[in-house]
Amino acid sequence: MVDAPDIDELVGVEEPSFRHVLSCVFGIQEHESRTYLVLLDNPGSTVAELAEDLDRDRSNVNRSLTTLLDKRLVERERRLLDPGGYVYQYTATPLPEAKELMHHTLDEWVAQVHDAIDEFQP
């Protein structure tokens, strides 16, 4: 399993892609960033629909969605089915909100780095 890219990888890239920045800022893996971007274009998708769109196993998509829910990049809604039962539908956090969250997360990290620099005593 490949680890999520970290900030060191982001700092060294002259023109990072949005997907790469998303992965680095939130500490998520590339396939999770891809899941978010697919959901932007397909709001209200089910796990089965996402698995097909992403060409991934449903269990892997479920894990990606759990991570994205934890990072507040995805919302989940339960829809009742006519014959009974229910299905979860997922929608990406709107891009403007996600960008704001990215800025906030990155600003917090930068503040921590500045504090570490200021507090350093040899």
PDB file of N, CA and C in Angstrom, residues 29-110:
ATOM      1  N   GLN A  29      -4.588   9.481   0.350  1.00  0.00           N
ATOM      2  CA  GLN A  29      -3.939   8.826  -0.769  1.00  0.00           C
ATOM      3  C   GLN A  29      -4.512   9.307  -2.096  1.00  0.00           C
ATOM      4  N   GLU A  30      -3.769   9.060  -3.135  1.00  0.00           N
ATOM      5  CA  GLU A  30      -4.152   9.517  -4.474  1.00  0.00           C
ATOM      6  C   GLU A  30      -5.534   9.010  -4.878  1.00  0.00           C
ATOM      7  N   HIS A  31      -5.838   7.743  -4.579  1.00  0.00           N
ATOM      8  CA  HIS A  31      -7.140   7.199  -4.970  1.00  0.00           C
ATOM      9  C   HIS A  31      -8.278   7.871  -4.195  1.00  0.00           C
ATOM     10  N   GLU A  32      -8.000   8.377  -3.007  1.00  0.00           N
ATOM     11  CA  GLU A  32      -9.022   9.096  -2.246  1.00  0.00           C
ATOM     12  C   GLU A  32      -9.276  10.470  -2.857  1.00  0.00           C
ATOM     13  N   SER A  33      -8.218  11.127  -3.310  1.00  0.00           N
ATOM     14  CA  SER A  33      -8.387  12.399  -4.032  1.00  0.00           C
ATOM     15  C   SER A  33      -9.185  12.191  -5.302  1.00  0.00           C
ATOM     16  N   ARG A  34      -8.889  11.110  -5.998  1.00  0.00           N
ATOM     17  CA  ARG A  34      -9.614  10.786  -7.234  1.00  0.00           C
ATOM     18  C   ARG A  34     -11.090  10.538  -6.942  1.00  0.00           C
ATOM     19  N   THR A  35     -11.374   9.863  -5.836  1.00  0.00           N
ATOM     20  CA  THR A  35     -12.759   9.603  -5.443  1.00  0.00           C
ATOM     21  C   THR A  35     -13.492  10.917  -5.198  1.00  0.00           C
ATOM     22  N   TYR A  36     -12.837  11.842  -4.501  1.00  0.00           N
ATOM     23  CA  TYR A  36     -13.448  13.162  -4.258  1.00  0.00           C
ATOM     24  C   TYR A  36     -13.773  13.854  -5.584  1.00  0.00           C
ATOM     25  N   LEU A  37     -12.826  13.857  -6.505  1.00  0.00           N
ATOM     26  CA  LEU A  37     -13.028  14.554  -7.778  1.00  0.00           C
ATOM     27  C   LEU A  37     -14.135  13.912  -8.610  1.00  0.00           C
ATOM     28  N   VAL A  38     -14.234  12.589  -8.568  1.00  0.00           N
ATOM     29  CA  VAL A  38     -15.316  11.912  -9.289  1.00  0.00           C
ATOM     30  C   VAL A  38     -16.660  12.283  -8.662  1.00  0.00           C
ATOM     31  N   LEU A  39     -16.700  12.376  -7.339  1.00  0.00           N
ATOM     32  CA  LEU A  39     -17.944  12.755  -6.663  1.00  0.00           C
ATOM     33  C   LEU A  39     -18.355  14.191  -6.978  1.00  0.00           C
ATOM     34  N   LEU A  40     -17.395  15.054  -7.228  1.00  0.00           N
ATOM     35  CA  LEU A  40     -17.744  16.432  -7.618  1.00  0.00           C
ATOM     36  C   LEU A  40     -18.609  16.425  -8.874  1.00  0.00           C
ATOM     37  N   ASP A  41     -18.289  15.536  -9.794  1.00  0.00           N
ATOM     38  CA  ASP A  41     -19.025  15.458 -11.057  1.00  0.00           C
ATOM     39  C   ASP A  41     -20.252  14.549 -10.984  1.00  0.00           C
ATOM     40  N   ASN A  42     -20.358  13.761  -9.894  1.00  0.00           N
ATOM     41  CA  ASN A  42     -21.443  12.792  -9.769  1.00  0.00           C
ATOM     42  C   ASN A  42     -22.048  12.814  -8.365  1.00  0.00           C
ATOM     43  N   PRO A  43     -22.652  13.937  -7.981  1.00  0.00           N
ATOM     44  CA  PRO A  43     -23.220  14.011  -6.629  1.00  0.00           C
ATOM     45  C   PRO A  43     -24.343  13.004  -6.442  1.00  0.00           C
ATOM     46  N   GLY A  44     -24.457  12.508  -5.217  1.00  0.00           N
ATOM     47  CA  GLY A  44     -25.507  11.541  -4.912  1.00  0.00           C
ATOM     48  C   GLY A  44     -25.192  10.130  -5.343  1.00  0.00           C
ATOM     49  N   SER A  45     -23.923   9.839  -5.596  1.00  0.00           N
ATOM     50  CA  SER A  45     -23.524   8.495  -6.042  1.00  0.00           C
ATOM     51  C   SER A  45     -23.554   7.502  -4.889  1.00  0.00           C
ATOM     52  N   THR A  46     -23.836   6.270  -5.229  1.00  0.00           N
ATOM     53  CA  THR A  46     -23.753   5.170  -4.272  1.00  0.00           C
ATOM     54  C   THR A  46     -22.367   4.542  -4.371  1.00  0.00           C
ATOM     55  N   VAL A  47     -22.051   3.675  -3.417  1.00  0.00           N
ATOM     56  CA  VAL A  47     -20.763   2.973  -3.452  1.00  0.00           C
ATOM     57  C   VAL A  47     -20.658   2.150  -4.734  1.00  0.00           C
ATOM     58  N   ALA A  48     -21.732   1.482  -5.103  1.00  0.00           N
ATOM     59  CA  ALA A  48     -21.708   0.654  -6.319  1.00  0.00           C
ATOM     60  C   ALA A  48     -21.425   1.511  -7.556  1.00  0.00           C
ATOM     61  N   GLU A  49     -22.067   2.662  -7.646  1.00  0.00           N
ATOM     62  CA  GLU A  49     -21.844   3.549  -8.798  1.00  0.00           C
ATOM     63  C   GLU A  49     -20.409   4.061  -8.817  1.00  0.00           C
ATOM     64  N   LEU A  50     -19.899   4.447  -7.643  1.00  0.00           N
ATOM     65  CA  LEU A  50     -18.519   4.932  -7.578  1.00  0.00           C
ATOM     66  C   LEU A  50     -17.528   3.830  -7.927  1.00  0.00           C
ATOM     67  N   ALA A  51     -17.797   2.621  -7.442  1.00  0.00           N
ATOM     68  CA  ALA A  51     -16.902   1.503  -7.742  1.00  0.00           C
ATOM     69  C   ALA A  51     -16.799   1.299  -9.249  1.00  0.00           C
ATOM     70  N   GLU A  52     -17.924   1.424  -9.920  1.00  0.00           N
ATOM     71  CA  GLU A  52     -17.922   1.274 -11.381  1.00  0.00           C
ATOM     72  C   GLU A  52     -17.175   2.433 -12.042  1.00  0.00           C
ATOM     73  N   ASP A  53     -17.483   3.667 -11.631  1.00  0.00           N
ATOM     74  CA  ASP A  53     -16.839   4.849 -12.225  1.00  0.00           C
ATOM     75  C   ASP A  53     -15.327   4.856 -12.003  1.00  0.00           C
ATOM     76  N   LEU A  54     -14.904   4.386 -10.819  1.00  0.00           N
ATOM     77  CA  LEU A  54     -13.488   4.418 -10.463  1.00  0.00           C
ATOM     78  C   LEU A  54     -12.755   3.137 -10.854  1.00  0.00           C
ATOM     79  N   ASP A  55     -13.525   2.126 -11.289  1.00  0.00           N
ATOM     80  CA  ASP A  55     -12.962   0.811 -11.614  1.00  0.00           C
ATOM     81  C   ASP A  55     -12.183   0.256 -10.421  1.00  0.00           C
ATOM     82  N   ARG A  56     -12.857   0.283  -9.256  1.00  0.00           N
ATOM     83  CA  ARG A  56     -12.269  -0.202  -8.005  1.00  0.00           C
ATOM     84  C   ARG A  56     -13.270  -1.086  -7.294  1.00  0.00           C
ATOM     85  N   ASP A  57     -12.776  -1.924  -6.424  1.00  0.00           N
ATOM     86  CA  ASP A  57     -13.613  -2.796  -5.615  1.00  0.00           C
ATOM     87  C   ASP A  57     -14.451  -1.965  -4.640  1.00  0.00           C
ATOM     88  N   ARG A  58     -15.669  -2.408  -4.380  1.00  0.00           N
ATOM     89  CA  ARG A  58     -16.581  -1.663  -3.491  1.00  0.00           C
ATOM     90  C   ARG A  58     -15.990  -1.479  -2.100  1.00  0.00           C
ATOM     91  N   SER A  59     -15.297  -2.484  -1.585  1.00  0.00           N
ATOM     92  CA  SER A  59     -14.717  -2.357  -0.242  1.00  0.00           C
ATOM     93  C   SER A  59     -13.641  -1.276  -0.210  1.00  0.00           C
ATOM     94  N   ASN A  60     -12.876  -1.152  -1.289  1.00  0.00           N
ATOM     95  CA  ASN A  60     -11.862  -0.090  -1.373  1.00  0.00           C
ATOM     96  C   ASN A  60     -12.522   1.278  -1.464  1.00  0.00           C
ATOM     97  N   VAL A  61     -13.600   1.368  -2.218  1.00  0.00           N
ATOM     98  CA  VAL A  61     -14.329   2.629  -2.335  1.00  0.00           C
ATOM     99  C   VAL A  61     -14.914   3.008  -0.974  1.00  0.00           C
ATOM    100  N   ASN A  62     -15.446   2.030  -0.252  1.00  0.00           N
ATOM    101  CA  ASN A  62     -15.976   2.289   1.090  1.00  0.00           C
ATOM    102  C   ASN A  62     -14.906   2.873   2.002  1.00  0.00           C
ATOM    103  N   ARG A  63     -13.709   2.304   1.968  1.00  0.00           N
ATOM    104  CA  ARG A  63     -12.616   2.819   2.804  1.00  0.00           C
ATOM    105  C   ARG A  63     -12.243   4.241   2.397  1.00  0.00           C
ATOM    106  N   SER A  64     -12.204   4.503   1.106  1.00  0.00           N
ATOM    107  CA  SER A  64     -11.905   5.864   0.641  1.00  0.00           C
ATOM    108  C   SER A  64     -12.958   6.845   1.141  1.00  0.00           C
ATOM    109  N   LEU A  65     -14.220   6.447   1.058  1.00  0.00           N
ATOM    110  CA  LEU A  65     -15.305   7.319   1.493  1.00  0.00           C
ATOM    111  C   LEU A  65     -15.244   7.574   2.998  1.00  0.00           C
ATOM    112  N   THR A  66     -14.872   6.571   3.761  1.00  0.00           N
ATOM    113  CA  THR A  66     -14.734   6.751   5.208  1.00  0.00           C
ATOM    114  C   THR A  66     -13.664   7.794   5.508  1.00  0.00           C
ATOM    115  N   THR A  67     -12.551   7.714   4.817  1.00  0.00           N
ATOM    116  CA  THR A  67     -11.481   8.698   4.992  1.00  0.00           C
ATOM    117  C   THR A  67     -11.962  10.088   4.601  1.00  0.00           C
ATOM    118  N   LEU A  68     -12.635  10.196   3.467  1.00  0.00           N
ATOM    119  CA  LEU A  68     -13.120  11.487   2.995  1.00  0.00           C
ATOM    120  C   LEU A  68     -14.182  12.065   3.930  1.00  0.00           C
ATOM    121  N   LEU A  69     -15.007  11.209   4.509  1.00  0.00           N
ATOM    122  CA  LEU A  69     -15.981  11.666   5.499  1.00  0.00           C
ATOM    123  C   LEU A  69     -15.263  12.227   6.725  1.00  0.00           C
ATOM    124  N   ASP A  70     -14.219  11.530   7.175  1.00  0.00           N
ATOM    125  CA  ASP A  70     -13.441  11.985   8.328  1.00  0.00           C
ATOM    126  C   ASP A  70     -12.778  13.336   8.075  1.00  0.00           C
ATOM    127  N   LYS A  71     -12.392  13.578   6.830  1.00  0.00           N
ATOM    128  CA  LYS A  71     -11.722  14.836   6.460  1.00  0.00           C
ATOM    129  C   LYS A  71     -12.721  15.930   6.098  1.00  0.00           C
ATOM    130  N   ARG A  72     -14.013  15.602   6.171  1.00  0.00           N
ATOM    131  CA  ARG A  72     -15.107  16.522   5.852  1.00  0.00           C
ATOM    132  C   ARG A  72     -15.117  16.940   4.376  1.00  0.00           C
ATOM    133  N   LEU A  73     -14.643  16.043   3.523  1.00  0.00           N
ATOM    134  CA  LEU A  73     -14.635  16.310   2.087  1.00  0.00           C
ATOM    135  C   LEU A  73     -15.817  15.669   1.380  1.00  0.00           C
ATOM    136  N   VAL A  74     -16.579  14.868   2.116  1.00  0.00           N
ATOM    137  CA  VAL A  74     -17.727  14.165   1.549  1.00  0.00           C
ATOM    138  C   VAL A  74     -18.855  14.158   2.573  1.00  0.00           C
ATOM    139  N   GLU A  75     -20.079  14.208   2.070  1.00  0.00           N
ATOM    140  CA  GLU A  75     -21.258  14.089   2.921  1.00  0.00           C
ATOM    141  C   GLU A  75     -22.016  12.836   2.505  1.00  0.00           C
ATOM    142  N   ARG A  76     -22.678  12.218   3.469  1.00  0.00           N
ATOM    143  CA  ARG A  76     -23.414  10.985   3.213  1.00  0.00           C
ATOM    144  C   ARG A  76     -24.872  11.193   3.616  1.00  0.00           C
ATOM    145  N   GLU A  77     -25.758  10.699   2.764  1.00  0.00           N
ATOM    146  CA  GLU A  77     -27.195  10.789   3.046  1.00  0.00           C
ATOM    147  C   GLU A  77     -27.818   9.417   2.810  1.00  0.00           C
ATOM    148  N   ARG A  78     -28.697   9.025   3.711  1.00  0.00           N
ATOM    149  CA  ARG A  78     -29.378   7.739   3.573  1.00  0.00           C
ATOM    150  C   ARG A  78     -30.671   7.946   2.802  1.00  0.00           C
ATOM    151  N   ARG A  79     -30.855   7.129   1.747  1.00  0.00           N
ATOM    152  CA  ARG A  79     -32.073   7.197   0.934  1.00  0.00           C
ATOM    153  C   ARG A  79     -32.816   5.884   1.090  1.00  0.00           C
ATOM    154  N   LEU A  80     -34.088   5.993   1.456  1.00  0.00           N
ATOM    155  CA  LEU A  80     -34.927   4.801   1.599  1.00  0.00           C
ATOM    156  C   LEU A  80     -35.306   4.275   0.217  1.00  0.00           C
ATOM    157  N   LEU A  81     -35.302   2.976   0.086  1.00  0.00           N
ATOM    158  CA  LEU A  81     -35.666   2.326  -1.172  1.00  0.00           C
ATOM    159  C   LEU A  81     -37.127   1.905  -1.118  1.00  0.00           C
ATOM    160  N   ASP A  82     -37.816   1.966  -2.263  1.00  0.00           N
ATOM    161  CA  ASP A  82     -39.235   1.609  -2.323  1.00  0.00           C
ATOM    162  C   ASP A  82     -39.519   0.192  -1.838  1.00  0.00           C
ATOM    163  N   PRO A  83     -38.740  -0.790  -2.267  1.00  0.00           N
ATOM    164  CA  PRO A  83     -39.047  -2.146  -1.800  1.00  0.00           C
ATOM    165  C   PRO A  83     -38.641  -2.385  -0.337  1.00  0.00           C
ATOM    166  N   GLY A  84     -38.045  -1.404   0.274  1.00  0.00           N
ATOM    167  CA  GLY A  84     -37.570  -1.544   1.644  1.00  0.00           C
ATOM    168  C   GLY A  84     -36.059  -1.439   1.693  1.00  0.00           C
ATOM    169  N   GLY A  85     -35.552  -1.149   2.843  1.00  0.00           N
ATOM    170  CA  GLY A  85     -34.114  -0.986   2.987  1.00  0.00           C
ATOM    171  C   GLY A  85     -33.689   0.426   2.631  1.00  0.00           C
ATOM    172  N   TYR A  86     -32.398   0.592   2.535  1.00  0.00           N
ATOM    173  CA  TYR A  86     -31.866   1.920   2.213  1.00  0.00           C
ATOM    174  C   TYR A  86     -30.517   1.774   1.524  1.00  0.00           C
ATOM    175  N   VAL A  87     -30.075   2.895   0.976  1.00  0.00           N
ATOM    176  CA  VAL A  87     -28.764   2.973   0.347  1.00  0.00           C
ATOM    177  C   VAL A  87     -28.173   4.323   0.735  1.00  0.00           C
ATOM    178  N   TYR A  88     -26.878   4.354   0.898  1.00  0.00           N
ATOM    179  CA  TYR A  88     -26.209   5.631   1.176  1.00  0.00           C
ATOM    180  C   TYR A  88     -25.798   6.273  -0.140  1.00  0.00           C
ATOM    181  N   GLN A  89     -26.020   7.567  -0.208  1.00  0.00           N
ATOM    182  CA  GLN A  89     -25.575   8.353  -1.354  1.00  0.00           C
ATOM    183  C   GLN A  89     -24.549   9.356  -0.850  1.00  0.00           C
ATOM    184  N   TYR A  90     -23.518   9.562  -1.642  1.00  0.00           N
ATOM    185  CA  TYR A  90     -22.399  10.419  -1.248  1.00  0.00           C
ATOM    186  C   TYR A  90     -22.295  11.609  -2.186  1.00  0.00           C
ATOM    187  N   THR A  91     -21.971  12.741  -1.601  1.00  0.00           N
ATOM    188  CA  THR A  91     -21.788  13.968  -2.365  1.00  0.00           C
ATOM    189  C   THR A  91     -20.522  14.653  -1.872  1.00  0.00           C
ATOM    190  N   ALA A  92     -19.710  15.117  -2.800  1.00  0.00           N
ATOM    191  CA  ALA A  92     -18.492  15.825  -2.433  1.00  0.00           C
ATOM    192  C   ALA A  92     -18.841  17.168  -1.812  1.00  0.00           C
ATOM    193  N   THR A  93     -18.061  17.574  -0.833  1.00  0.00           N
ATOM    194  CA  THR A  93     -18.180  18.922  -0.298  1.00  0.00           C
ATOM    195  C   THR A  93     -17.960  19.872  -1.470  1.00  0.00           C
ATOM    196  N   PRO A  94     -18.809  20.874  -1.627  1.00  0.00           N
ATOM    197  CA  PRO A  94     -18.642  21.788  -2.762  1.00  0.00           C
ATOM    198  C   PRO A  94     -17.212  22.340  -2.832  1.00  0.00           C
ATOM    199  N   LEU A  95     -16.735  22.498  -4.039  1.00  0.00           N
ATOM    200  CA  LEU A  95     -15.350  22.909  -4.256  1.00  0.00           C
ATOM    201  C   LEU A  95     -14.971  24.181  -3.503  1.00  0.00           C
ATOM    202  N   PRO A  96     -15.808  25.232  -3.494  1.00  0.00           N
ATOM    203  CA  PRO A  96     -15.401  26.430  -2.736  1.00  0.00           C
ATOM    204  C   PRO A  96     -15.183  26.131  -1.245  1.00  0.00           C
ATOM    205  N   GLU A  97     -16.029  25.296  -0.668  1.00  0.00           N
ATOM    206  CA  GLU A  97     -15.869  24.925   0.747  1.00  0.00           C
ATOM    207  C   GLU A  97     -14.623  24.062   0.945  1.00  0.00           C
ATOM    208  N   ALA A  98     -14.374  23.151   0.023  1.00  0.00           N
ATOM    209  CA  ALA A  98     -13.193  22.295   0.115  1.00  0.00           C
ATOM    210  C   ALA A  98     -11.919  23.131   0.004  1.00  0.00           C
ATOM    211  N   LYS A  99     -11.929  24.106  -0.884  1.00  0.00           N
ATOM    212  CA  LYS A  99     -10.762  24.993  -1.020  1.00  0.00           C
ATOM    213  C   LYS A  99     -10.535  25.784   0.266  1.00  0.00           C
ATOM    214  N   GLU A 100     -11.612  26.276   0.850  1.00  0.00           N
ATOM    215  CA  GLU A 100     -11.499  27.011   2.112  1.00  0.00           C
ATOM    216  C   GLU A 100     -10.934  26.106   3.207  1.00  0.00           C
ATOM    217  N   LEU A 101     -11.409  24.881   3.255  1.00  0.00           N
ATOM    218  CA  LEU A 101     -10.912  23.911   4.228  1.00  0.00           C
ATOM    219  C   LEU A 101      -9.430  23.611   3.985  1.00  0.00           C
ATOM    220  N   MET A 102      -9.044  23.523   2.731  1.00  0.00           N
ATOM    221  CA  MET A 102      -7.635  23.301   2.390  1.00  0.00           C
ATOM    222  C   MET A 102      -6.777  24.470   2.867  1.00  0.00           C
ATOM    223  N   HIS A 103      -7.227  25.685   2.591  1.00  0.00           N
ATOM    224  CA  HIS A 103      -6.480  26.872   3.035  1.00  0.00           C
ATOM    225  C   HIS A 103      -6.341  26.871   4.553  1.00  0.00           C
ATOM    226  N   HIS A 104      -7.434  26.580   5.249  1.00  0.00           N
ATOM    227  CA  HIS A 104      -7.420  26.578   6.708  1.00  0.00           C
ATOM    228  C   HIS A 104      -6.453  25.516   7.236  1.00  0.00           C
ATOM    229  N   THR A 105      -6.515  24.318   6.681  1.00  0.00           N
ATOM    230  CA  THR A 105      -5.647  23.218   7.109  1.00  0.00           C
ATOM    231  C   THR A 105      -4.185  23.564   6.856  1.00  0.00           C
ATOM    232  N   LEU A 106      -3.896  24.121   5.700  1.00  0.00           N
ATOM    233  CA  LEU A 106      -2.521  24.492   5.365  1.00  0.00           C
ATOM    234  C   LEU A 106      -2.038  25.640   6.246  1.00  0.00           C
ATOM    235  N   ASP A 107      -2.897  26.621   6.499  1.00  0.00           N
ATOM    236  CA  ASP A 107      -2.531  27.742   7.377  1.00  0.00           C
ATOM    237  C   ASP A 107      -2.195  27.265   8.786  1.00  0.00           C
ATOM    238  N   GLU A 108      -2.969  26.291   9.290  1.00  0.00           N
ATOM    239  CA  GLU A 108      -2.681  25.729  10.616  1.00  0.00           C
ATOM    240  C   GLU A 108      -1.305  25.064  10.639  1.00  0.00           C
ATOM    241  N   TRP A 109      -1.005  24.330   9.581  1.00  0.00           N
ATOM    242  CA  TRP A 109       0.286  23.660   9.501  1.00  0.00           C
ATOM    243  C   TRP A 109       1.421  24.681   9.441  1.00  0.00           C
ATOM    244  N   VAL A 110       1.256  25.721   8.639  1.00  0.00           N
ATOM    245  CA  VAL A 110       2.281  26.764   8.519  1.00  0.00           C
ATOM    246  C   VAL A 110       2.499  27.436   9.874  1.00  0.00           C
TER     247      VAL A 110
END
